[in-house]
Amino acid sequence: MNILVINCGSSSLKFQLINAETEQLIAKGLCERIGIEGSKISYTPAGGSKEEKETPMENHTDAIRMVIEALTNEKTGVVKSLEEIGAVGHRIVHGGEKFAEAAILNEEVLSAIAECNDLAPLHNPANLIGINACRKLMPDTPMVGVFDTAFHQTMPAKAYMYGLPYEYYEKYKVRRYGFHGTSHSYVSKRAAEVLGKNYEDLKIIVCHLGNGASVSAVKNGKCVDTSMGLTPLEGLIMGTRSGDIDPAIMEFIAHKENKTIEEVISVLNKKSGVLGLSGNLSSDFRDIEEGYHAGNEKAVLAMEAFAYRVAKYIGAYVAAMNGVDVICFTAGVGENGPLVRRMICDNYLGYLGINLDEEANNRRGEDISITTPDSRVIVMTVPTNEELAIARETYRLVR
Ligand code: AMP
């Protein structure tokens, strides 16, 4: 069965067509600037070359129409008709407390997702628009929602509750939810598989270090803690997001800079992280790394603060699980950044008996251990594949 995986943002739509039995990628692409002037679609069939086309897309229905057109195109398409697409898997950012696993999208599930909109006002409405556009054009194809928050629903209350008046949880469901769950789940399972060990016997820490970044503690196959919270702003220092700060800074800066709470939150989301720390050098870790090597003081500070925060979370999660067997690095920086991995492991994790294998640490894009055989804790790089994880979940529910 071919599964179409859709990841829909407010003005973009990423897609992949995956053969669920062989797990091979058949085609992938991206629609950008939906509803904005200059919208375009890029499309790459597996083994073929990438095509880009500027074409007006007023809304997400237009975008899905273009995706279907690309996939079924006589010359460069990969399927003859929509009938060759067995199901659609949609990435959904926030499932609140309602979804501890993926769900077939029916009216009841869709209204439960809409009820989570105020927990993720930037993401969930866009996800729903994509789902509705898809349902309009593919009314007979089963659809599944896969939630970023679902994997973290196994956290105990002591990990997900904030030290706030209890009534905020009762009235508004203010608590830690965590994000990137599809990636944390995929990577932790994959690590066990690669090591030939039983997933349920391991204590694993997954460091998903991309533009957005989070850490999770996975004990005996279940997530017991994670660094992102009610929203994806908490935790690590990220590309543009601050991660943990003293909450009183919000009021302090609002007064000093004459800003509203919304404006301060926007600074914390869009102008902070390594971008802010580096004095606006860049949010891209490749640029920060270049600045680090060139001796740019603020780039050095951004790299050091980033690595230090990751190391502190690893320490916290070793305590949370009373030990650790495997630490995994994944996502853009985690998979491709030997310097960041070395800064974290060599500077802070010696007490765990970790010995990095320099040669392995310099490799990229492989599911491998990057520690020497005598290392007491295994550190690995495990490339994440959220689309494949969504396709697997979708297939599991519809076959
Ligand atoms: P993601 O959000 O997972 O796509 O990750 C994006 C981040 O990964 C960006 O900050 C990129 O700069 C970073 N990244 C990608 N390739 C490399 C690389 N070769 N070295 C360091 N960082 C990289």
XYZ file of C-alpha atoms and ligand atoms in Angstrom:
422
model
C 0.000 0.000 0.000
C 1.229 3.499 -0.877
C 0.853 6.047 1.904
C 0.861 9.790 1.334
C 2.387 11.598 4.314
C 1.394 15.236 4.717
C 2.981 17.794 7.031
C 0.993 20.980 6.712
C 2.041 24.402 8.034
C 0.213 27.708 7.737
C 1.763 28.522 4.349
C 3.631 25.354 3.450
C 2.916 21.685 2.845
C 5.551 18.940 2.813
C 4.638 15.583 1.339
C 6.132 12.126 0.792
C 4.697 9.072 -0.892
C 5.989 5.907 0.780
C 5.443 2.237 -0.032
C 4.307 0.882 3.329
C 5.409 -2.703 2.713
C 8.938 -1.996 1.446
C 9.236 1.338 3.318
C 10.779 2.816 0.175
C 10.297 6.501 -0.616
C 8.447 6.859 -3.944
C 8.369 10.654 -4.286
C 8.577 13.756 -2.140
C 8.036 17.473 -2.399
C 7.096 20.779 -0.877
C 4.498 23.481 -1.578
C 5.613 26.892 -0.332
C 4.041 30.329 0.017
C 0.487 28.957 -0.079
C -1.902 31.913 -0.129
C 0.996 34.321 -0.723
C 2.298 35.724 -3.989
C 5.022 33.581 -5.601
C 3.731 30.189 -4.462
C 5.665 27.222 -5.818
C 5.801 23.462 -5.711
C 8.930 21.337 -5.791
C 8.623 17.643 -6.577
C 11.198 14.845 -6.720
C 10.355 11.278 -7.748
C 12.737 8.749 -6.132
C 15.787 8.360 -8.355
C 14.626 11.248 -10.559
C 15.509 14.894 -10.663
C 13.861 17.690 -8.718
C 11.330 19.865 -10.544
C 10.235 23.285 -9.392
C 7.212 25.148 -10.649
C 5.846 28.556 -9.708
C 2.095 28.336 -9.758
C -0.639 30.212 -7.918
C -1.954 28.342 -4.851
C -4.595 30.404 -3.124
C -5.223 27.890 -0.389
C -4.323 24.402 0.846
C -6.938 22.767 -1.398
C -5.059 24.215 -4.388
C -1.809 22.893 -2.906
C -3.159 19.347 -2.450
C -4.525 19.522 -5.994
C -0.992 20.348 -7.226
C 0.469 17.491 -5.167
C -2.004 15.019 -6.716
C -1.284 16.420 -10.174
C 2.475 15.976 -9.648
C 2.101 12.411 -8.322
C -0.195 11.347 -11.188
C 1.489 13.343 -13.980
C 1.824 11.243 -17.160
C 5.536 11.902 -17.620
C 7.053 12.352 -14.172
C 4.277 10.972 -11.958
C 4.706 7.836 -9.854
C 1.116 6.547 -9.724
C -1.568 6.235 -12.402
C -4.467 7.432 -10.292
C -5.523 8.310 -6.752
C -6.637 4.712 -6.332
C -2.980 3.776 -5.941
C -2.778 5.855 -2.763
C -4.144 3.614 -0.001
C -4.166 6.105 2.870
C -2.980 9.525 3.986
C -1.049 10.113 7.218
C -1.173 13.648 8.587
C 1.299 15.093 11.071
C -0.586 16.892 13.831
C 1.323 19.002 16.303
C -0.891 18.976 19.409
C -3.110 16.148 20.566
C -3.443 17.455 24.130
C -4.299 14.721 26.639
C -6.784 13.193 24.243
C -4.365 11.331 22.014
C -1.783 8.915 23.361
C -1.488 7.372 19.918
C -2.347 7.919 16.276
C -6.036 7.903 15.308
C -8.162 7.356 12.215
C -9.558 10.758 11.289
C -13.340 10.758 11.572
C -15.708 13.585 12.576
C -15.353 12.836 16.278
C -11.533 12.792 16.151
C -11.445 15.969 14.072
C -13.513 17.881 16.592
C -11.286 16.567 19.408
C -8.261 17.922 17.484
C -9.991 21.281 17.010
C -10.467 21.413 20.800
C -6.663 21.380 21.131
C -6.329 24.451 18.884
C -5.783 26.935 21.686
C -2.846 24.847 22.974
C -1.117 25.213 19.575
C -2.726 28.179 17.835
C 0.011 28.467 15.200
C 0.077 24.805 14.242
C -3.132 22.847 14.821
C -5.461 25.059 12.726
C -3.008 24.738 9.809
C -2.903 20.941 10.258
C -6.722 20.860 10.189
C -6.896 22.982 7.043
C -4.588 20.457 5.333
C -6.719 17.530 6.503
C -9.937 19.129 5.288
C -8.416 20.010 1.915
C -7.277 16.395 1.549
C -10.671 15.023 2.541
C -12.325 17.203 -0.061
C -10.141 15.912 -2.899
C -9.744 12.312 -1.684
C -13.090 11.595 0.012
C -12.761 7.808 -0.189
C -9.193 7.513 1.096
C -8.733 6.688 4.800
C -6.817 9.321 6.750
C -4.831 9.020 9.962
C -3.578 11.706 12.346
C -0.166 11.184 13.982
C 0.492 13.503 16.918
C 3.793 15.113 17.969
C 2.636 14.950 21.577
C 1.374 11.332 21.678
C 4.637 9.542 22.547
C 5.075 11.746 25.636
C 1.664 10.913 27.089
C 3.260 8.145 29.193
C 5.057 10.724 31.380
C 4.108 10.490 35.057
C 2.315 13.445 36.670
C 5.457 14.420 38.634
C 7.166 15.067 35.283
C 4.308 16.767 33.441
C 2.912 18.995 36.194
C 4.284 22.505 36.708
C 4.587 24.045 40.158
C 1.515 26.193 39.556
C -1.946 26.419 41.168
C -3.546 23.034 40.479
C -6.686 24.698 39.162
C -4.799 25.861 36.013
C -4.374 22.208 35.114
C -8.015 21.428 35.911
C -9.425 24.449 34.117
C -7.024 24.908 31.188
C -4.957 21.696 31.033
C -1.752 23.653 31.659
C 0.944 20.952 31.857
C 3.983 19.614 29.997
C 3.037 17.873 26.737
C 6.330 17.663 24.839
C 6.830 17.673 21.060
C 8.892 15.901 18.357
C 7.336 12.719 19.813
C 7.297 10.912 16.464
C 11.046 11.481 16.202
C 11.821 10.522 19.826
C 9.812 7.324 19.407
C 11.357 6.401 16.045
C 14.938 7.132 17.139
C 14.763 5.331 20.499
C 13.259 2.211 18.866
C 15.768 2.325 16.034
C 18.669 2.572 18.509
C 17.527 -0.605 20.289
C 17.109 -2.341 16.928
C 20.584 -1.337 15.697
C 22.157 -2.482 18.989
C 20.215 -5.766 18.854
C 18.818 -5.112 22.340
C 15.331 -5.320 23.763
C 13.696 -1.839 23.682
C 11.850 -2.557 26.926
C 15.142 -3.230 28.778
C 16.880 0.057 27.970
C 17.225 3.533 29.429
C 17.627 5.854 26.450
C 18.110 9.621 26.189
C 17.238 11.073 22.774
C 18.643 14.500 21.851
C 16.650 15.815 18.875
C 18.802 18.794 17.924
C 17.437 20.645 14.911
C 16.214 24.164 14.417
C 13.714 23.214 17.121
C 15.384 21.027 19.740
C 14.259 18.757 22.560
C 15.536 15.940 24.771
C 13.555 12.982 26.046
C 14.102 10.234 28.595
C 12.787 6.834 27.454
C 12.789 4.153 30.133
C 11.779 0.571 29.290
C 10.124 1.717 26.053
C 8.125 4.573 27.580
C 8.786 8.299 27.625
C 9.197 9.446 31.245
C 10.225 13.071 30.665
C 10.918 15.579 27.900
C 12.228 19.122 27.709
C 9.502 20.885 25.717
C 6.417 21.871 27.672
C 2.948 23.273 27.140
C 4.444 24.731 23.968
C 7.652 24.039 22.008
C 9.323 27.073 23.629
C 10.582 25.348 26.787
C 13.829 23.458 27.288
C 16.950 23.702 25.159
C 18.377 26.807 23.546
C 17.256 26.432 19.909
C 17.806 28.119 16.535
C 15.592 31.112 17.383
C 13.792 29.984 20.573
C 15.071 30.824 24.049
C 14.228 27.559 25.808
C 14.164 27.808 29.631
C 14.326 31.292 31.101
C 13.290 32.861 34.389
C 9.583 33.604 33.726
C 9.970 36.981 35.472
C 12.133 38.132 32.534
C 8.935 38.486 30.512
C 7.504 41.252 32.688
C 10.921 42.868 33.136
C 11.532 43.144 29.376
C 7.900 44.125 28.662
C 8.378 47.163 30.969
C 11.860 48.085 29.790
C 11.101 47.789 26.080
C 7.470 48.884 26.247
C 6.251 45.641 24.738
C 3.104 43.575 25.215
C 3.285 39.967 26.464
C 2.577 38.795 22.908
C 5.502 40.851 21.622
C 7.867 39.462 24.268
C 6.731 35.900 23.461
C 7.410 36.616 19.820
C 10.984 37.690 20.727
C 11.404 34.471 22.736
C 10.187 32.406 19.789
C 11.755 34.184 16.846
C 14.696 36.331 17.927
C 16.308 34.365 20.726
C 18.219 31.072 20.878
C 21.565 30.937 19.088
C 20.334 33.695 16.753
C 19.891 36.091 19.673
C 22.950 34.920 21.628
C 25.217 35.270 18.595
C 24.172 38.919 18.175
C 21.982 38.042 15.171
C 24.769 36.237 13.335
C 22.463 33.365 12.338
C 19.969 30.777 13.543
C 21.683 28.205 11.330
C 24.192 26.055 13.206
C 26.450 25.851 10.156
C 27.002 29.626 10.381
C 27.396 29.494 14.157
C 29.988 26.745 13.787
C 31.851 28.765 11.176
C 31.826 31.771 13.549
C 33.055 29.513 16.362
C 36.054 28.364 14.319
C 36.767 31.956 13.238
C 36.866 32.958 16.912
C 33.739 35.154 16.832
C 33.138 35.620 20.571
C 29.354 35.578 20.410
C 29.319 32.518 18.142
C 31.602 30.775 20.651
C 29.209 31.767 23.445
C 26.167 30.523 21.462
C 27.800 27.136 20.793
C 28.974 26.747 24.375
C 25.627 27.747 25.880
C 23.802 25.405 23.492
C 26.025 22.406 24.325
C 25.969 23.180 28.064
C 22.150 23.227 28.138
C 21.948 19.877 26.324
C 24.470 18.404 28.793
C 22.443 19.705 31.758
C 19.298 18.014 30.431
C 21.198 14.774 29.886
C 22.341 14.956 33.516
C 18.777 15.586 34.670
C 17.448 12.622 32.702
C 20.178 10.285 33.969
C 18.798 11.174 37.410
C 15.178 10.799 36.262
C 15.863 7.242 35.060
C 18.468 6.425 37.720
C 20.914 5.616 34.938
C 21.292 5.559 31.179
C 22.364 2.914 28.656
C 22.223 4.805 25.368
C 22.325 8.475 24.347
C 21.143 9.227 20.781
C 21.790 12.329 18.710
C 19.381 13.084 15.869
C 17.933 15.833 13.566
C 19.888 18.462 11.572
C 22.525 19.376 14.149
C 22.440 16.092 16.098
C 23.084 14.061 12.940
C 25.509 16.421 11.194
C 27.358 18.258 13.932
C 30.452 16.407 15.210
C 31.618 19.544 17.031
C 28.408 19.874 19.064
C 28.466 16.172 19.959
C 32.114 16.396 21.005
C 31.511 19.539 23.080
C 28.662 17.787 24.920
C 30.338 14.408 25.449
C 33.964 15.419 26.087
C 33.269 18.464 28.260
C 30.444 17.176 30.427
C 29.800 13.441 30.214
C 33.111 11.980 31.381
C 31.482 11.026 34.701
C 29.286 8.569 32.775
C 32.398 6.795 31.494
C 31.728 7.963 27.948
C 34.602 7.704 25.476
C 33.958 9.178 22.038
C 35.379 7.411 19.003
C 36.665 10.405 17.026
C 36.571 8.649 13.669
C 32.964 7.470 14.125
C 31.948 10.887 15.454
C 33.096 12.468 12.190
C 30.829 10.265 10.040
C 27.417 11.469 8.933
C 23.980 10.077 8.224
C 24.522 6.603 9.693
C 22.859 4.643 12.502
C 26.067 3.986 14.426
C 27.676 4.030 17.831
C 30.139 6.914 18.115
C 31.734 5.665 21.353
C 34.624 3.213 21.780
C 33.797 -0.387 22.840
C 34.981 0.317 26.429
C 32.604 3.280 26.867
C 30.240 2.589 29.790
C 27.352 4.365 28.024
C 26.806 3.978 24.277
C 26.387 7.237 22.351
C 24.870 6.943 18.873
C 23.899 9.025 15.880
C 20.508 7.881 14.565
C 19.098 9.805 11.584
C 15.451 10.536 12.297
C 12.719 9.800 9.782
C 9.431 11.283 10.952
C 7.711 10.695 7.605
C 8.482 6.975 7.677
C 7.257 6.803 11.280
C 3.992 8.502 10.232
C 3.623 6.098 7.281
C 4.153 3.112 9.613
C 1.529 4.337 12.086
C -0.905 5.045 9.266
C -0.389 1.599 7.773
C -0.809 -0.048 11.181
C -4.225 1.598 11.586
C -5.659 1.173 8.090
C -4.466 -2.198 6.821
P 16.282 20.381 11.291
O 15.378 21.322 12.038
O 16.345 19.015 11.882
O 16.053 20.373 9.810
O 17.774 20.971 11.491
C 18.143 22.209 10.968
C 19.457 22.608 11.578
O 20.453 21.613 11.281
C 20.006 23.921 11.026
O 20.404 24.775 12.070
C 21.191 23.481 10.231
O 22.188 24.445 10.249
C 21.664 22.249 10.959
N 22.550 21.490 10.093
C 22.260 20.923 8.926
N 23.382 20.389 8.375
C 24.402 20.660 9.227
C 25.799 20.413 9.242
N 26.377 19.784 8.229
N 26.540 20.828 10.303
C 25.957 21.470 11.340
N 24.633 21.761 11.367
C 23.881 21.365 10.337
